[in-house]
Structure formats: structure tokens, C-alpha cells
Amino acid sequence: MNKKRFLILITLLLLSLTCAFADEENITVKIAVVGPGDELYFWWGHIALIIEDLDTDQSFFFDYGVFDFSQDNFFYNFAFGRLLYSCAVSFTPWNIEIYKHTNRSLVIYTLDLPPNTKKLVRDFAIINVLPENRDYFYHHFNDNCSTRIRDIINLATDGQFEEMARAQKSQFTLREHVSRHSWFSPAADWFLSFLLGKEIDKPITVWEGMFLPSEVGRYIEDFYYTDENNERHKLVSSIDTVLTAKNRPEVLEKPRSQWHIKFIFSLILSMIFILFFFLYKKKDIRAGRVLAGISISLCGLFFGSAGLLLYFMSLFTNHDYTYYNMNMFFITPLLLAAVPLGILYAAAKKPQKAAKYDKIIRIIWLISAVGVIISMILNILPSFYQDNLTSQLLVLPIALVFAFQPVEFKKWGLNGRK
């Protein structure tokens, strides 16, 4: 949808809203919590505000999570952490059909609010979708679709919701909340955790944990507020499970520890690499050197590319949740140098030539291994702590093998090789 058509649709909907909601007594305010979807950016669910008019039977879906891949410089802005999101309004039945089609769960919470508060929420939502107000700079943890709905609930309860949520410590850190939703994809789960810096390992409150839609749903369900007449009300009057997703990975109640899986995987790879070096340096089988060189190149490409992305995000973008990342000690762009060196090592026709590349390769991976050890020592200090054991134990065995690979059984030139 182009911008002109979008503005026309917004204008028509606003006119419809103005006509439909003539009497706040007939307004119903609801919160729709949507479960995870297939795409990566849907793994953490979604949330929206629903405003219904009982007289006209119209229902509007206020969505604070709208973005468009076709907008100008979308990927450039995303890369630098300046992604523009919007608030849009559409008809509720249309959205429900979409969630049915995409196999996403949907739970709707009806709020028990006095008429004047319903009007306040309605007017606030209408103002939000005006062209001059609808856009905002998205932040994964501090300003997203969920935090916007959380703030509207707080507005409706005159600040009582925030008071409750800030007074309670969250059971998990931001990193652990993220992992509860991404655990089922080991590669993506590791990579997301690798990019996230130490700031998201600090203790948080329930309020901060409500960057997740499911957390908003959890805490509004049993929340009570006091109205202007000093009467106590349960915020949610009814809960309607509209859709239940089928055959989707569950969202974990508690995050699972993943470090042992990454460590075992790294040990297996390391044993394979040791075999390659053994074939060449102990058995004088050249294929072992070729396989070892290819392994060095591939590991350098993977970890070096990851390090390049991490350094870029941490030093040159607005992705502040990647700042102060201890993984920068041992997964660095320097590892990309292992790519050509590994190829040259594998392709060298003479052992003496391969030995020259071998020395440089050892130094590069030794720097990485030392970086892991330094980060482990710093993790003992609370101010430097980062929950990055999965990255440390993935890199350390591999780096040690490449840095301290088996030496030749015989001196070069004494075993018949030229």
C-alpha cells in the first residue's frame, strides 16, 4: 500500500470512528494478545488495542507494530537502528482472519473501565493514528507494540499499573525473556544472544519485562485498580481465547540453559579438526592439511563475519542493546584473516610454505583464545558480567585447537618431504 492510499484509508477510518463512537457508554475496550508467528520478527508475539461500539457493532483494531519493507531506506535504517514503525487502525474481523490463516494464537481481554476512561482511551488511540502522530522510532525493548499498549493500560488506570509493575522484580532478565521464545532454533538463539550486550543481563522489573505481549496479558489478568470513587475493580472482566495455534513450539515458562549444547558441539568439531591435523602432521597425508585449511577458513569466515557485524552494531549504530558486549574480546573481524590464510595453507605445494602460514594462523586463533579467557575472568566482576557462556564455550575449544595444533612428528626436511 502506498503512502497516499494509506492516508486516505486512515482518514476514512477516522471519520468512521468519529461517527461510530458518539456515546462512551457504549464503548468496549479490549486488549488482543497474539502468539508467535513463523517469521523471526513474529517469534515474540504481538499485541493490539481493540475499541468496539456496541450500537453500531463496529470494532477497530489499533496496531502499534506496523512497518513496511518498501518504505524508503528501510534496510539502511534498520541496519543503523533507526527503524520507523507506525500506529495504524483497521477492522478487527479482518485481523482475526489473518491470524487464523497464519496459525497464530489470539486471546482477547475485555477491560472493565468507567465510561470516562473508555473515552480517554478511545480519544488517545484516535490521536495516535493521525498522520502527524502515528510514526515512532522502534526499540526492541523500550518502545515497541507491547510497551505502547502497556502505557495505554497505565493511562487507563491513572498510573496504578506502572506503580504495581515497577514494584515487582521480573523473574528473568531481558536476555532470558528473549531466549524463552527463540530456544527452538539453536542457531538463531545463539546468534541473537551473541549480539546482545551485557546491559540486558541486569535485573529488571515487571514493567520492563512487558516488552513482551504475553507478559502484558499475564499481568493485566489479575490486576486490580482503584477508580476515582475509591472503589476497587478487577481490570479484566473476561478472557476469550479466540484462536489456539497448532503445532507451534511452546513459549517456555523458564529459559533453558544452552551452554552445554554449544560446548559439546564445539568439542565434536574440535575433535574432527584434530583428526585432520593428525592425518597430515603424524601420518603425512596431504589431504589432512587440505581439510584442516578448509576448516580454518570456514571457522574464520563464520566467526569473523559475526565479529564484523557485532563491531558494526556496537560501535556505529543506535542498537544500544548491543553495546558493551564482552564477545568483542574474542569474536573479532581479525578472524576474517583466517579465511585466506586457511586457503593458502591448504593449497601450499611445499610443507615449508604451509608452515609459514601455519605460524600466522596460530597467532590469530591464540588471540581469540586469550580473549575468551580474559572475558571469563572479567565476568567474575559484577560490573562486567555478561551471560555469554554459550559464546565462550563455542569458541574456546576451536580456538585452542587452531592455536595449539599438533606439531610435526618429524622436522621439516628430515622425513623425505621437500
PDB file of C-alpha atoms in Angstrom, residues 273 276-277 281 288-304 335-346 354 357-362 364-365 398 401-403 405:
ATOM      1  CA  PHE A 273      39.843 -30.727  13.310  1.00  0.00           C
ATOM      2  CA  PHE A 276      42.720 -33.515  10.140  1.00  0.00           C
ATOM      3  CA  PHE A 277      45.953 -32.211  11.696  1.00  0.00           C
ATOM      4  CA  LYS A 281      51.365 -33.968  10.717  1.00  0.00           C
ATOM      5  CA  GLY A 288      44.629 -33.815   6.132  1.00  0.00           C
ATOM      6  CA  ARG A 289      46.270 -30.424   5.541  1.00  0.00           C
ATOM      7  CA  VAL A 290      43.707 -29.571   2.875  1.00  0.00           C
ATOM      8  CA  LEU A 291      40.829 -30.421   5.191  1.00  0.00           C
ATOM      9  CA  ALA A 292      42.463 -28.553   8.087  1.00  0.00           C
ATOM     10  CA  GLY A 293      42.972 -25.463   5.917  1.00  0.00           C
ATOM     11  CA  ILE A 294      39.383 -25.526   4.736  1.00  0.00           C
ATOM     12  CA  SER A 295      38.229 -25.878   8.351  1.00  0.00           C
ATOM     13  CA  ILE A 296      40.350 -22.892   9.400  1.00  0.00           C
ATOM     14  CA  SER A 297      38.882 -20.813   6.570  1.00  0.00           C
ATOM     15  CA  LEU A 298      35.277 -21.752   7.295  1.00  0.00           C
ATOM     16  CA  CYS A 299      35.593 -21.066  11.024  1.00  0.00           C
ATOM     17  CA  GLY A 300      37.334 -17.782  10.270  1.00  0.00           C
ATOM     18  CA  LEU A 301      34.566 -16.834   7.856  1.00  0.00           C
ATOM     19  CA  PHE A 302      31.789 -17.639  10.333  1.00  0.00           C
ATOM     20  CA  PHE A 303      33.267 -16.105  13.468  1.00  0.00           C
ATOM     21  CA  GLY A 304      34.957 -13.237  11.620  1.00  0.00           C
ATOM     22  CA  LEU A 335      39.342 -13.769  12.389  1.00  0.00           C
ATOM     23  CA  LEU A 336      38.435 -12.995   8.773  1.00  0.00           C
ATOM     24  CA  ALA A 337      42.197 -13.087   8.102  1.00  0.00           C
ATOM     25  CA  ALA A 338      41.980 -16.825   8.739  1.00  0.00           C
ATOM     26  CA  VAL A 339      39.936 -17.212   5.534  1.00  0.00           C
ATOM     27  CA  PRO A 340      42.721 -16.549   3.004  1.00  0.00           C
ATOM     28  CA  LEU A 341      45.384 -17.987   5.304  1.00  0.00           C
ATOM     29  CA  GLY A 342      43.475 -21.257   5.588  1.00  0.00           C
ATOM     30  CA  ILE A 343      43.132 -21.439   1.816  1.00  0.00           C
ATOM     31  CA  LEU A 344      46.839 -20.731   1.313  1.00  0.00           C
ATOM     32  CA  TYR A 345      47.692 -23.311   3.975  1.00  0.00           C
ATOM     33  CA  ALA A 346      45.594 -25.935   2.207  1.00  0.00           C
ATOM     34  CA  ALA A 354      52.479 -24.188   4.654  1.00  0.00           C
ATOM     35  CA  TYR A 357      51.016 -19.672   7.064  1.00  0.00           C
ATOM     36  CA  ASP A 358      50.660 -22.038   9.992  1.00  0.00           C
ATOM     37  CA  LYS A 359      52.502 -19.643  12.317  1.00  0.00           C
ATOM     38  CA  ILE A 360      50.238 -16.699  11.482  1.00  0.00           C
ATOM     39  CA  ILE A 361      47.136 -18.866  11.830  1.00  0.00           C
ATOM     40  CA  ARG A 362      48.257 -19.933  15.299  1.00  0.00           C
ATOM     41  CA  ILE A 364      45.238 -15.253  15.168  1.00  0.00           C
ATOM     42  CA  TRP A 365      43.458 -18.067  16.996  1.00  0.00           C
ATOM     43  CA  ILE A 398      38.076 -24.472  18.389  1.00  0.00           C
ATOM     44  CA  VAL A 401      42.902 -26.481  18.529  1.00  0.00           C
ATOM     45  CA  PHE A 402      43.906 -23.992  15.819  1.00  0.00           C
ATOM     46  CA  ALA A 403      46.319 -22.164  18.158  1.00  0.00           C
ATOM     47  CA  GLN A 405      47.573 -27.750  16.755  1.00  0.00           C
TER      48      GLN A 405
END
